[in-house]
XYZ file of C-alpha atoms in Angstrom:
765
model
C -26.996 37.959 -12.788
C -27.321 41.246 -10.907
C -28.747 39.478 -7.857
C -25.878 36.977 -7.899
C -23.325 39.803 -8.003
C -25.107 41.580 -5.142
C -25.185 38.402 -3.056
C -21.540 37.603 -3.710
C -20.384 41.085 -2.676
C -22.645 41.059 0.383
C -21.195 37.777 1.642
C -17.745 39.363 1.321
C -18.914 42.067 3.731
C -19.835 44.915 1.372
C -23.011 46.965 1.782
C -24.924 46.666 -1.501
C -27.810 48.562 -3.090
C -29.523 46.256 -5.604
C -31.496 48.042 -8.319
C -34.242 46.598 -10.491
C -37.699 47.524 -11.701
C -40.121 48.548 -8.919
C -41.043 45.434 -6.946
C -38.634 43.148 -8.796
C -35.623 43.918 -6.605
C -37.638 43.130 -3.474
C -38.786 39.772 -4.888
C -35.207 38.898 -5.870
C -34.005 39.907 -2.402
C -36.531 37.584 -0.763
C -35.319 34.622 -2.858
C -31.567 35.154 -2.477
C -30.912 32.689 0.343
C -33.164 30.019 -1.173
C -31.407 30.397 -4.533
C -27.998 30.055 -2.864
C -26.834 33.498 -3.994
C -25.870 34.558 -0.467
C -26.256 33.685 3.201
C -28.892 35.128 5.507
C -26.241 37.403 7.008
C -25.243 38.550 3.542
C -28.825 39.291 2.562
C -29.135 41.772 5.410
C -26.300 43.776 3.833
C -28.371 44.215 0.656
C -30.960 46.946 0.213
C -33.412 46.419 -2.668
C -33.886 49.597 -4.702
C -36.335 50.640 -7.412
C -34.881 52.015 -10.640
C -36.276 55.466 -11.293
C -37.379 55.963 -7.691
C -34.124 55.558 -5.745
C -31.603 56.777 -8.326
C -30.165 59.424 -6.010
C -28.600 56.580 -3.982
C -26.205 56.011 -6.890
C -24.327 59.183 -5.975
C -22.938 57.560 -2.803
C -21.645 54.392 -4.492
C -17.944 53.577 -4.878
C -18.581 50.932 -7.539
C -21.588 50.522 -9.811
C -21.987 47.304 -11.810
C -24.556 47.395 -14.615
C -25.882 43.858 -15.090
C -29.059 43.997 -17.194
C -29.643 41.411 -19.925
C -27.523 41.286 -23.093
C -29.075 44.063 -25.154
C -26.807 46.939 -26.198
C -29.685 49.438 -26.407
C -30.964 48.630 -22.914
C -27.452 48.665 -21.468
C -26.797 52.095 -22.976
C -30.018 53.404 -21.417
C -28.959 52.125 -17.998
C -25.511 53.689 -18.451
C -27.240 56.995 -19.269
C -28.950 56.845 -15.889
C -25.697 55.921 -14.123
C -23.807 58.772 -15.799
C -26.370 61.289 -14.540
C -26.093 60.215 -10.894
C -22.672 58.617 -10.254
C -20.038 60.592 -8.363
C -16.823 61.730 -10.033
C -14.804 59.053 -8.195
C -17.154 56.109 -8.692
C -15.922 53.170 -10.785
C -18.459 52.012 -13.354
C -18.453 48.505 -14.809
C -20.703 46.635 -17.183
C -21.259 42.916 -16.730
C -21.476 41.906 -20.376
C -20.474 38.667 -22.038
C -19.453 40.281 -25.301
C -20.974 43.684 -26.116
C -18.374 46.292 -27.082
C -17.133 48.439 -24.196
C -16.248 51.286 -26.552
C -19.712 51.134 -28.098
C -21.347 51.592 -24.691
C -18.922 54.417 -23.815
C -19.369 56.226 -27.140
C -20.547 59.819 -26.786
C -20.070 59.975 -23.033
C -18.002 62.432 -21.032
C -14.220 61.794 -20.968
C -14.298 61.394 -17.184
C -16.949 58.666 -17.490
C -14.997 56.821 -20.183
C -11.859 56.921 -18.026
C -13.662 55.061 -15.209
C -15.712 52.679 -17.381
C -14.740 49.060 -18.115
C -16.111 45.573 -18.652
C -16.376 43.236 -15.670
C -17.754 39.900 -16.828
C -18.573 37.394 -14.096
C -19.455 33.888 -15.213
C -22.613 32.071 -14.127
C -22.957 30.648 -11.475
C -20.844 33.382 -9.955
C -20.203 31.688 -6.595
C -18.794 28.574 -8.231
C -16.915 29.835 -11.304
C -13.677 31.688 -10.612
C -13.449 33.771 -13.786
C -13.663 37.559 -13.897
C -13.017 38.904 -17.389
C -11.737 42.469 -17.156
C -12.030 44.454 -20.389
C -10.810 48.058 -20.646
C -12.157 50.376 -23.293
C -10.016 52.582 -25.499
C -10.176 55.440 -22.956
C -10.131 53.454 -19.702
C -7.376 54.516 -17.294
C -4.702 51.739 -17.404
C -3.745 52.354 -13.767
C -7.367 51.882 -12.765
C -7.481 48.513 -14.542
C -4.259 47.395 -12.840
C -5.566 48.391 -9.418
C -8.991 46.843 -9.965
C -7.448 43.591 -11.219
C -5.538 43.304 -7.931
C -8.715 44.123 -5.988
C -10.677 41.500 -7.935
C -8.008 38.875 -7.225
C -7.197 39.548 -3.582
C -10.485 40.920 -2.239
C -13.145 39.448 -4.516
C -11.156 36.230 -4.854
C -11.616 35.912 -8.605
C -9.298 34.660 -11.312
C -8.706 37.712 -13.485
C -7.735 37.842 -17.143
C -7.429 41.094 -19.088
C -9.319 40.784 -22.364
C -9.298 43.006 -25.420
C -12.482 44.742 -26.517
C -13.399 42.268 -29.244
C -16.671 40.395 -29.872
C -17.421 38.098 -26.898
C -13.961 38.840 -25.430
C -12.053 35.618 -24.520
C -14.304 33.209 -22.656
C -17.387 33.453 -24.817
C -15.374 33.675 -28.041
C -13.547 30.388 -27.458
C -16.282 28.890 -25.309
C -18.881 30.094 -27.807
C -17.180 28.112 -30.571
C -17.334 25.060 -28.286
C -20.989 25.694 -27.439
C -22.065 25.986 -31.081
C -19.799 23.220 -32.430
C -22.376 20.452 -31.764
C -24.869 22.139 -34.077
C -22.329 22.498 -36.905
C -20.211 19.354 -36.742
C -22.044 16.553 -34.901
C -22.976 13.677 -37.254
C -26.751 13.084 -37.392
C -26.410 9.635 -35.831
C -25.246 11.150 -32.515
C -27.883 12.024 -29.927
C -27.590 14.523 -27.057
C -25.909 12.043 -24.719
C -23.384 11.019 -27.395
C -22.522 14.661 -28.091
C -21.960 15.540 -24.444
C -19.999 12.368 -23.735
C -17.741 12.960 -26.745
C -17.056 16.539 -25.726
C -16.472 15.413 -22.148
C -13.889 12.873 -23.321
C -12.042 15.639 -25.192
C -12.392 18.656 -22.917
C -13.931 17.354 -19.670
C -17.050 19.447 -20.270
C -20.560 18.952 -21.684
C -21.886 21.652 -24.067
C -25.583 20.694 -24.177
C -25.740 20.375 -20.402
C -24.117 23.816 -20.230
C -26.770 25.256 -22.565
C -29.447 23.970 -20.194
C -27.705 25.650 -17.252
C -27.098 29.074 -18.837
C -30.419 29.105 -20.706
C -31.157 28.712 -24.407
C -32.471 32.270 -24.680
C -28.848 33.446 -24.560
C -27.965 31.573 -27.748
C -29.019 34.257 -30.228
C -27.348 37.258 -28.537
C -24.135 35.311 -27.819
C -23.921 34.119 -31.425
C -24.926 37.462 -32.922
C -22.160 39.306 -31.049
C -19.608 37.416 -33.142
C -21.619 36.809 -36.305
C -22.604 40.464 -36.740
C -19.403 42.127 -35.523
C -16.563 39.752 -36.484
C -17.367 39.644 -40.194
C -13.791 38.647 -41.097
C -13.664 35.713 -38.676
C -12.961 32.562 -40.759
C -15.124 30.576 -38.330
C -17.985 33.080 -38.472
C -20.536 30.522 -39.690
C -20.060 28.478 -36.522
C -21.666 31.432 -34.722
C -24.707 31.692 -36.991
C -27.651 32.690 -34.750
C -29.933 30.325 -36.660
C -29.833 27.024 -34.771
C -32.882 24.869 -35.625
C -32.596 22.577 -32.599
C -32.439 25.515 -30.177
C -35.307 27.254 -31.984
C -37.411 24.098 -31.630
C -36.826 23.946 -27.886
C -37.377 27.677 -27.350
C -40.673 27.540 -29.271
C -41.892 24.904 -26.797
C -40.748 26.889 -23.760
C -37.964 24.384 -23.086
C -35.276 26.979 -22.477
C -33.232 25.175 -19.823
C -33.203 24.467 -16.118
C -34.238 27.994 -15.234
C -37.455 27.809 -17.290
C -40.875 26.944 -15.883
C -40.585 23.460 -17.381
C -37.002 23.121 -16.035
C -36.001 21.311 -19.210
C -33.982 21.899 -22.363
C -31.874 19.364 -24.181
C -32.291 17.276 -21.042
C -35.086 16.912 -18.522
C -36.177 14.808 -15.568
C -38.924 12.224 -15.609
C -40.657 10.296 -12.859
C -38.375 9.397 -9.948
C -35.852 11.880 -11.339
C -35.015 9.698 -14.332
C -32.753 11.608 -16.726
C -34.385 12.254 -20.097
C -33.208 13.791 -23.378
C -35.206 15.539 -26.090
C -35.679 13.422 -29.216
C -35.939 15.836 -32.157
C -37.337 13.125 -34.436
C -40.402 12.549 -32.245
C -40.592 15.842 -30.374
C -40.752 13.960 -27.061
C -38.458 13.290 -24.117
C -36.987 9.793 -23.993
C -34.588 8.074 -21.550
C -31.129 9.646 -21.830
C -29.157 6.762 -23.281
C -26.221 7.027 -25.659
C -25.382 4.745 -28.549
C -22.816 1.967 -28.442
C -19.803 3.832 -29.875
C -16.582 1.759 -29.807
C -14.144 4.687 -29.760
C -16.014 6.377 -26.918
C -16.171 3.168 -24.883
C -12.466 2.484 -25.405
C -11.543 6.056 -24.448
C -13.605 5.797 -21.264
C -11.374 2.941 -20.067
C -8.144 4.947 -20.464
C -6.639 7.875 -18.597
C -5.674 11.284 -19.974
C -4.034 11.807 -22.470
C -4.240 8.214 -23.747
C -8.049 8.447 -23.813
C -7.767 11.418 -26.171
C -5.486 9.540 -28.560
C -7.862 6.556 -28.664
C -10.867 8.738 -29.406
C -9.205 10.918 -32.046
C -7.881 7.894 -33.915
C -11.271 6.125 -34.025
C -13.495 5.740 -37.085
C -17.059 6.047 -35.765
C -19.270 9.132 -35.516
C -17.974 10.059 -32.078
C -14.376 10.017 -33.344
C -15.201 12.166 -36.380
C -16.999 14.656 -34.163
C -14.142 14.593 -31.619
C -11.609 15.551 -34.307
C -13.638 18.683 -35.112
C -14.058 19.472 -31.409
C -10.355 19.133 -30.670
C -8.371 20.208 -33.722
C -10.865 22.910 -34.674
C -10.922 24.482 -31.232
C -7.130 24.416 -30.787
C -6.617 25.987 -34.221
C -9.286 28.629 -33.610
C -7.859 29.468 -30.172
C -4.339 29.804 -31.589
C -5.561 32.084 -34.383
C -7.024 34.507 -31.826
C -4.044 34.796 -29.455
C -2.723 38.303 -30.018
C -6.173 39.495 -31.132
C -8.476 38.839 -28.185
C -5.743 38.445 -25.541
C -1.974 38.517 -25.178
C -0.888 34.957 -24.402
C -1.973 31.317 -24.548
C -2.252 31.283 -20.751
C -5.087 33.824 -21.006
C -7.114 31.390 -23.115
C -6.367 28.445 -20.842
C -7.308 30.387 -17.711
C -10.513 31.626 -19.328
C -11.641 28.100 -20.160
C -10.609 26.592 -16.829
C -12.019 29.356 -14.665
C -14.974 30.408 -16.807
C -16.194 27.091 -18.228
C -14.830 24.814 -15.500
C -12.680 22.805 -17.913
C -10.048 20.710 -16.119
C -7.450 21.883 -18.676
C -7.307 24.688 -21.208
C -7.002 24.126 -24.987
C -3.241 24.668 -25.110
C -2.609 22.550 -22.021
C -4.440 19.639 -23.666
C -2.625 20.275 -26.960
C 0.738 20.106 -25.189
C -0.206 16.818 -23.524
C -1.295 15.332 -26.866
C 1.873 16.474 -28.639
C 2.413 19.594 -30.729
C 3.471 17.736 -33.883
C 0.411 15.482 -33.791
C -1.836 18.470 -33.111
C -0.602 20.325 -36.199
C -0.939 17.203 -38.338
C -4.501 16.755 -37.097
C -5.315 20.409 -37.734
C -4.220 20.061 -41.362
C -6.020 16.751 -41.863
C -9.237 18.148 -40.373
C -9.260 21.183 -42.674
C -8.264 23.844 -40.154
C -4.772 24.531 -41.503
C -5.746 28.034 -42.635
C -6.241 29.016 -38.980
C -2.682 28.205 -37.857
C -0.982 31.529 -36.985
C 2.676 32.250 -37.862
C 3.838 32.027 -34.246
C 2.492 28.472 -33.884
C 3.853 27.343 -37.266
C 7.278 28.722 -36.344
C 7.176 27.049 -32.924
C 6.505 23.679 -34.553
C 9.735 23.936 -36.567
C 11.884 24.030 -33.425
C 13.373 20.785 -32.179
C 12.286 21.638 -28.632
C 9.133 23.509 -29.585
C 6.493 23.222 -26.884
C 3.527 25.202 -25.619
C 4.333 24.410 -21.988
C 7.358 22.950 -20.237
C 6.998 19.364 -19.052
C 6.363 20.397 -15.455
C 3.964 23.165 -16.494
C 6.046 25.877 -14.836
C 6.748 27.727 -18.119
C 4.720 28.597 -21.221
C 5.555 29.690 -24.750
C 5.115 33.454 -24.924
C 3.855 34.811 -28.228
C 5.390 38.168 -27.349
C 8.927 37.021 -26.558
C 8.853 33.839 -28.670
C 10.401 31.803 -25.851
C 9.425 29.967 -22.692
C 8.467 32.306 -19.859
C 7.669 31.355 -16.241
C 3.998 30.871 -15.416
C 3.358 33.602 -12.820
C 3.103 32.323 -9.263
C 1.103 33.869 -6.443
C 3.241 36.524 -4.784
C 4.297 34.992 -1.471
C 2.169 31.918 -2.140
C 2.953 28.604 -0.460
C 3.179 25.595 -2.787
C 3.395 22.380 -0.712
C 4.474 20.147 -3.616
C 7.468 22.382 -4.294
C 8.383 22.633 -0.624
C 8.454 18.846 -0.313
C 11.111 18.759 -3.033
C 13.286 21.495 -1.505
C 16.333 20.298 0.394
C 16.219 20.885 4.128
C 12.552 21.887 4.277
C 10.989 18.572 5.308
C 10.986 18.038 9.086
C 9.077 14.749 9.083
C 7.428 12.491 6.537
C 5.459 9.241 6.366
C 3.009 7.690 3.901
C 0.054 9.805 5.056
C 1.524 13.242 5.735
C 4.600 15.435 5.907
C 5.742 18.362 8.035
C 7.685 21.142 6.296
C 9.337 24.290 7.592
C 7.666 27.524 6.375
C 9.150 29.816 9.020
C 9.294 33.564 8.521
C 11.755 36.022 10.016
C 11.154 35.943 13.760
C 8.373 33.345 13.716
C 8.942 29.573 13.533
C 6.054 28.050 11.555
C 5.639 24.541 10.155
C 3.094 23.212 7.683
C 1.400 19.810 7.940
C 0.643 18.515 4.443
C -1.606 15.493 3.923
C -0.151 13.298 1.173
C -2.370 10.196 1.270
C -4.854 9.324 -1.470
C -7.592 11.960 -1.431
C -5.780 13.543 1.537
C -7.632 11.048 3.753
C -6.788 10.882 7.449
C -5.120 7.747 8.773
C -2.707 6.689 11.534
C 0.187 8.439 9.779
C -1.758 11.711 9.738
C -2.091 11.600 13.516
C 1.629 10.923 13.951
C 2.525 13.854 11.670
C 0.251 16.233 13.595
C 1.919 15.252 16.877
C 5.388 15.700 15.327
C 4.406 19.164 14.112
C 3.143 20.199 17.542
C 6.267 18.792 19.206
C 8.392 20.949 16.896
C 6.238 24.067 17.345
C 6.183 23.775 21.136
C 9.956 23.373 21.173
C 10.402 26.394 18.915
C 7.643 28.464 20.591
C 6.113 28.665 17.156
C 3.052 27.684 15.155
C 1.523 24.853 13.156
C -0.451 25.423 9.954
C -2.444 22.477 8.573
C -3.142 22.752 4.869
C -2.521 21.396 1.418
C -3.747 21.600 -2.164
C -5.851 19.345 -4.371
C -9.600 18.769 -4.466
C -9.861 18.121 -0.726
C -8.341 19.458 2.459
C -9.311 16.077 3.882
C -12.384 14.126 2.820
C -12.398 12.093 6.027
C -10.912 8.939 7.440
C -9.255 6.307 5.285
C -12.357 4.182 4.626
C -10.389 1.380 2.971
C -8.423 0.918 6.200
C -11.602 1.280 8.271
C -13.381 -1.429 6.264
C -10.401 -3.762 6.433
C -10.206 -3.445 10.231
C -13.965 -3.893 10.632
C -14.262 -6.964 8.426
C -11.232 -8.600 10.035
C -12.672 -8.079 13.533
C -9.946 -5.632 14.649
C -12.095 -3.745 17.140
C -9.009 -2.998 19.221
C -7.287 -1.206 16.322
C -10.421 0.776 15.524
C -10.947 1.878 19.109
C -7.293 2.864 19.343
C -7.444 5.099 16.267
C -10.563 6.770 17.659
C -8.714 7.450 20.916
C -5.664 8.675 18.991
C -7.799 10.962 16.819
C -9.521 12.435 19.856
C -6.185 12.944 21.574
C -4.645 14.773 18.621
C -7.641 17.057 18.040
C -7.721 17.917 21.755
C -4.004 18.627 21.646
C -4.530 20.925 18.648
C -6.884 22.937 20.848
C -4.859 23.011 24.072
C -1.155 22.598 23.169
C 1.447 25.306 23.860
C 1.649 26.392 20.238
C -0.460 28.308 17.765
C -2.436 25.869 15.596
C -4.202 27.066 12.458
C -6.149 24.949 9.982
C -6.442 26.149 6.379
C -9.265 24.028 4.951
C -10.376 24.152 1.335
C -12.354 21.999 -1.075
C -13.904 18.985 0.612
C -13.465 19.267 4.374
C -15.470 16.318 5.593
C -15.626 13.863 8.474
C -12.244 13.494 10.130
C -10.939 16.405 8.058
C -13.626 18.615 9.546
C -12.765 17.412 13.039
C -9.071 18.221 12.559
C -9.986 21.709 11.335
C -12.418 22.194 14.232
C -9.685 21.173 16.673
C -7.257 23.906 15.628
C -7.265 27.122 17.619
C -8.040 29.239 14.532
C -9.160 28.573 10.966
C -8.159 30.443 7.788
C -10.644 29.102 5.269
C -10.785 29.100 1.487
C -14.155 30.660 0.651
C -15.051 27.790 -1.684
C -14.865 25.113 1.027
C -17.474 22.344 1.192
C -17.710 21.501 4.891
C -19.677 18.789 6.640
C -19.875 15.792 8.979
C -21.396 13.153 6.673
C -20.286 10.147 8.755
C -23.817 8.759 8.596
C -23.157 7.857 4.944
C -20.455 5.273 5.807
C -22.521 4.198 8.810
C -20.806 5.793 11.833
C -20.887 9.012 13.867
C -18.237 11.741 14.243
C -15.822 10.408 16.841
C -12.730 12.638 16.714
C -14.541 15.355 18.642
C -16.918 16.455 15.884
C -20.100 16.087 17.941
C -18.544 17.723 20.988
C -17.012 20.675 19.145
C -20.074 21.493 17.055
C -22.167 21.422 20.230
C -19.616 23.608 22.006
C -19.860 26.164 19.188
C -23.646 26.163 19.431
C -23.614 26.730 23.193
C -20.607 28.930 23.899
C -22.377 32.034 22.622
C -24.711 31.870 25.625
C -23.859 33.756 28.786
C -22.694 31.428 31.547
C -25.483 32.424 33.939
C -28.036 31.698 31.211
C -26.495 28.326 30.377
C -26.600 27.323 34.040
C -29.606 29.363 35.193
C -33.281 28.630 35.722
C -34.149 29.574 32.126
C -32.018 26.704 30.792
C -34.771 24.110 30.523
C -34.920 20.852 28.585
C -36.885 22.614 25.839
C -34.418 25.501 25.544
C -31.445 23.130 25.511
C -33.235 21.035 22.912
C -33.674 24.049 20.653
C -29.893 24.586 20.761
C -29.014 20.922 20.276
C -31.518 20.226 17.490
C -29.727 22.104 14.641
C -26.413 20.434 15.555
C -28.067 17.023 15.527
C -29.740 17.659 12.178
C -26.446 18.838 10.696
C -24.902 15.471 11.630
C -27.904 13.172 11.149
C -28.855 14.693 7.789
C -25.214 14.894 6.609
C -25.665 18.573 5.768
C -22.785 20.186 3.888
C -22.017 23.841 3.306
C -22.227 25.528 -0.088
C -19.189 27.643 0.806
C -17.350 29.100 3.789
C -19.982 31.774 4.440
C -22.606 29.053 4.643
C -20.273 26.989 6.859
C -20.018 29.922 9.251
C -23.798 30.107 9.589
C -23.992 26.333 10.061
C -21.648 26.546 13.061
C -18.355 25.254 11.677
C -16.548 28.589 12.099
C -15.984 30.934 15.017
C -16.405 34.707 14.602
C -12.619 35.193 14.735
C -11.958 32.703 11.926
C -10.845 34.184 8.603
C -12.500 33.516 5.233
C -10.258 34.103 2.212
C -11.840 34.463 -1.251
C -9.287 32.760 -3.513
C -10.969 31.182 -6.530
C -8.308 32.667 -8.785
C -5.159 32.834 -6.666
C -6.003 29.455 -5.177
C -4.926 27.595 -2.075
C -1.288 28.859 -2.151
C -2.703 32.324 -1.369
C -4.827 30.941 1.499
C -1.823 29.119 2.958
C 0.179 32.343 2.777
C -2.566 34.151 4.702
C -2.587 31.353 7.278
C 1.186 31.628 7.745
C 0.874 35.401 8.034
C -1.710 35.060 10.816
C 0.309 32.321 12.537
C 3.415 34.509 12.585
C 1.431 37.468 13.917
C 0.000 35.349 16.742
C 3.446 33.995 17.642
C 4.944 37.488 17.787
C 1.929 39.283 19.253
C 0.907 36.652 21.777
C -2.152 34.453 22.127
C -4.242 32.813 24.839
C -4.969 29.129 25.190
C -8.736 28.398 25.304
C -10.348 26.953 28.428
C -12.188 23.616 28.459
C -15.958 23.912 28.235
C -18.449 22.517 30.730
C -21.765 21.407 29.251
C -25.191 21.468 30.935
C -27.177 18.823 29.057
C -30.589 17.173 29.555
C -29.511 13.555 29.001
C -32.161 10.869 28.487
C -34.949 13.375 29.155
C -34.245 14.907 25.740
C -32.867 11.868 23.931
C -36.349 10.330 23.744
C -37.444 13.238 21.519
C -34.723 12.527 18.947
C -35.246 8.783 19.224
C -38.930 9.211 18.395
C -38.059 11.204 15.259
C -35.671 8.457 14.154
C -38.105 5.621 14.843
C -40.967 7.339 13.030
C -38.756 8.065 10.022
C -37.605 4.458 9.815
C -41.155 3.101 10.205
C -42.367 5.489 7.516
C -39.695 4.302 5.104
C -37.946 7.689 4.949
C -34.585 6.090 5.743
C -33.208 2.647 6.708
C -33.423 1.382 10.277
C -29.617 1.463 10.552
C -29.606 5.175 9.734
C -32.081 5.688 12.581
C -29.681 3.838 14.847
C -26.771 6.057 13.746
C -28.775 9.260 14.223
C -29.851 8.114 17.682
C -26.218 7.422 18.596
C -25.204 10.972 17.662
C -28.185 12.344 19.614
C -27.058 10.385 22.665
C -23.699 12.173 22.539
C -25.260 15.600 22.107
C -27.695 15.013 24.978
C -24.852 13.973 27.287
C -25.706 10.297 27.811
C -26.803 9.422 31.365
C -26.919 12.915 32.815
C -29.482 15.544 33.719
C -29.667 19.315 33.776
C -27.490 20.840 36.462
C -24.785 18.156 36.332
C -21.595 19.389 34.604
C -20.584 17.301 31.597
C -16.931 17.580 30.560
C -15.451 17.479 27.083
C -13.817 14.174 28.006
C -17.220 12.684 28.853
C -18.631 13.645 25.446
C -15.560 12.226 23.718
C -16.114 8.982 25.607
C -19.740 8.914 24.398
C -18.558 9.537 20.827
C -16.158 6.623 21.107
C -18.809 4.290 22.519
C -21.321 5.216 19.825
C -18.754 4.756 17.066
C -17.683 1.330 18.320
C -21.295 0.124 18.622
C -21.748 0.845 14.909
C -18.446 0.239 13.143
C -18.341 -3.545 13.532
C -21.871 -4.153 12.204
C -22.637 -5.693 8.821
C -24.822 -2.697 7.984
C -21.937 -0.261 8.478
C -19.602 -2.444 6.455
C -22.154 -2.406 3.626
C -22.479 1.381 3.945
C -18.703 1.840 3.681
C -18.694 -0.324 0.560
C -21.417 1.838 -0.975
C -19.422 5.005 -0.312
C -16.313 3.404 -1.812
C -18.429 2.035 -4.699
C -16.976 -1.424 -4.127
């Protein structure tokens, strides 16, 4: 975990010293990019250090995070070393999933204890938002408040303050969920049945999670509660003795990170998913049983699927009742002991375990009365705390308001507002405010988010999946018309899983199959026109991409003058999957980014040969032809999607409203402070002299069976654009010429039967 923390901080721009045993830190450092812990740029901000040899370096640190494995004795020894060398102003944190903070601070100097706290990041750190902040008895409260703000706004994490109790919040509630299969699952359920049942209840799979985190963690995680929380009524759930885990560990099957890369599940030939059969001791195909309640629940939507499952009579239903009613009751019994409010538990499970909803959010959706009845019927009535029993007696008793904007506070015993991001922009709320909407159609809306002295509007995509269609283009033009008239700015951004996952493929397929080549060519022209206008119009244009930013969504973001990007973005041009090429300027703009770093005299001088140009074009072509997608925004920057002046905002906890606020802030500053319109780029490209190289790669791959012949045709079409078509070195190629080549390549592909079949595959039709 220490290497992940180092990589995460390095990608944020911090200089990091990474300590481990002599030689180990260097080996971890060498693997960081391959493991996805940081980018190549980030790795160069990390210096591997040897514990015991480089300890004097600790004296210059502002923050030291101890992150050795979960062993209290070893952690205390490391803290001894830190205490000897750390400066008097250095903050000292321990990354522990449940070991007592006070126990590790015991016997240390008062000044050390004042600056010492728990900082628990969840694994994998880059993808899980949760940072569990746990002060000790002597930790300075002001320090915790300041660090919580730093962790939210600079580190981008979702922060919850936990109390110093066994396993804190996440691993106390999540630990119950992780060990529940071994205590409550009927013997007739196999590993697939267990995970599918839990997924139907909580949207999460416990056995799959064990394989990810590693089965060697089971004993220490369980023992933290079993040995220290002796009065916990659910203590036996955390018994460290788990025969199924012991069987797997004895065979070296400790999860995906083990040498055998297997645990409860494994992979067979041709990546067939397997599960461990404890009756035979062998891996068998991962197939669940025919369970009526589970099948019926799978056909329904939340929360109806939950009702169907909980009211069933088979083994999955009996197990589901334990999973649901037991966990809700246990969570309620701990509010006020491990944390202050129900929102702390819900955030911990959403951010730390990637649940779509927290326990109390699901309980509210199911119905508080039915939840309490189920808790009693399932034998968990003794866990119901007084505050929950009292709430159930009220005629309007609820854990959350219907719109989710308020929650029941245990402290005040009434509904309190769910805290919003300070200054955050919430598009859904703006769309419902009178006088805010400037324009609206089925695909998008334009709303006024002006600040004092700076007119700014926000373009919000509202179509299914935030896909881009004709209405999106109209809305973008309307926004730019307004901004040019106001001498203001346009911000393009929204919320949801995707900024924009690409063009509306349903519409694309309909036009293709009905022979509407004219309509398809027109929308390509319109898309190119609007992305060019985003670049060259007389207004500031800022894209604020997040989530999936793919295909046409990527091209819209690339067209804006500046980008303010959520750090968790997944960015790519995967048009080859639905059988086309980027045609709203994606090929041209990615190539422009690859080339504009060169000095003009180099780009047009005698050193600019076909081979040199090919070396610059090749990575852009592979990005498109291989449908490469970024792991995050830092990766996207190295892939060429971002300019150096673009802003990356870590916002896993505060979310997209915080990113949109930063985008508006930058837009207003540019409006007030002035900005310069970019100049069109002239390309010097080799044309057919280089295209033959890419065509040979495609033909050989298709002949060798590496990919279908149609994919070779698509990749060749994108290469033709990047090489400049019928040109040669020394002849200027304009942006308009490359856009024309994009359009021609797209139209040659989109009407074919092969592309229609590819679109159907993507849509799973």
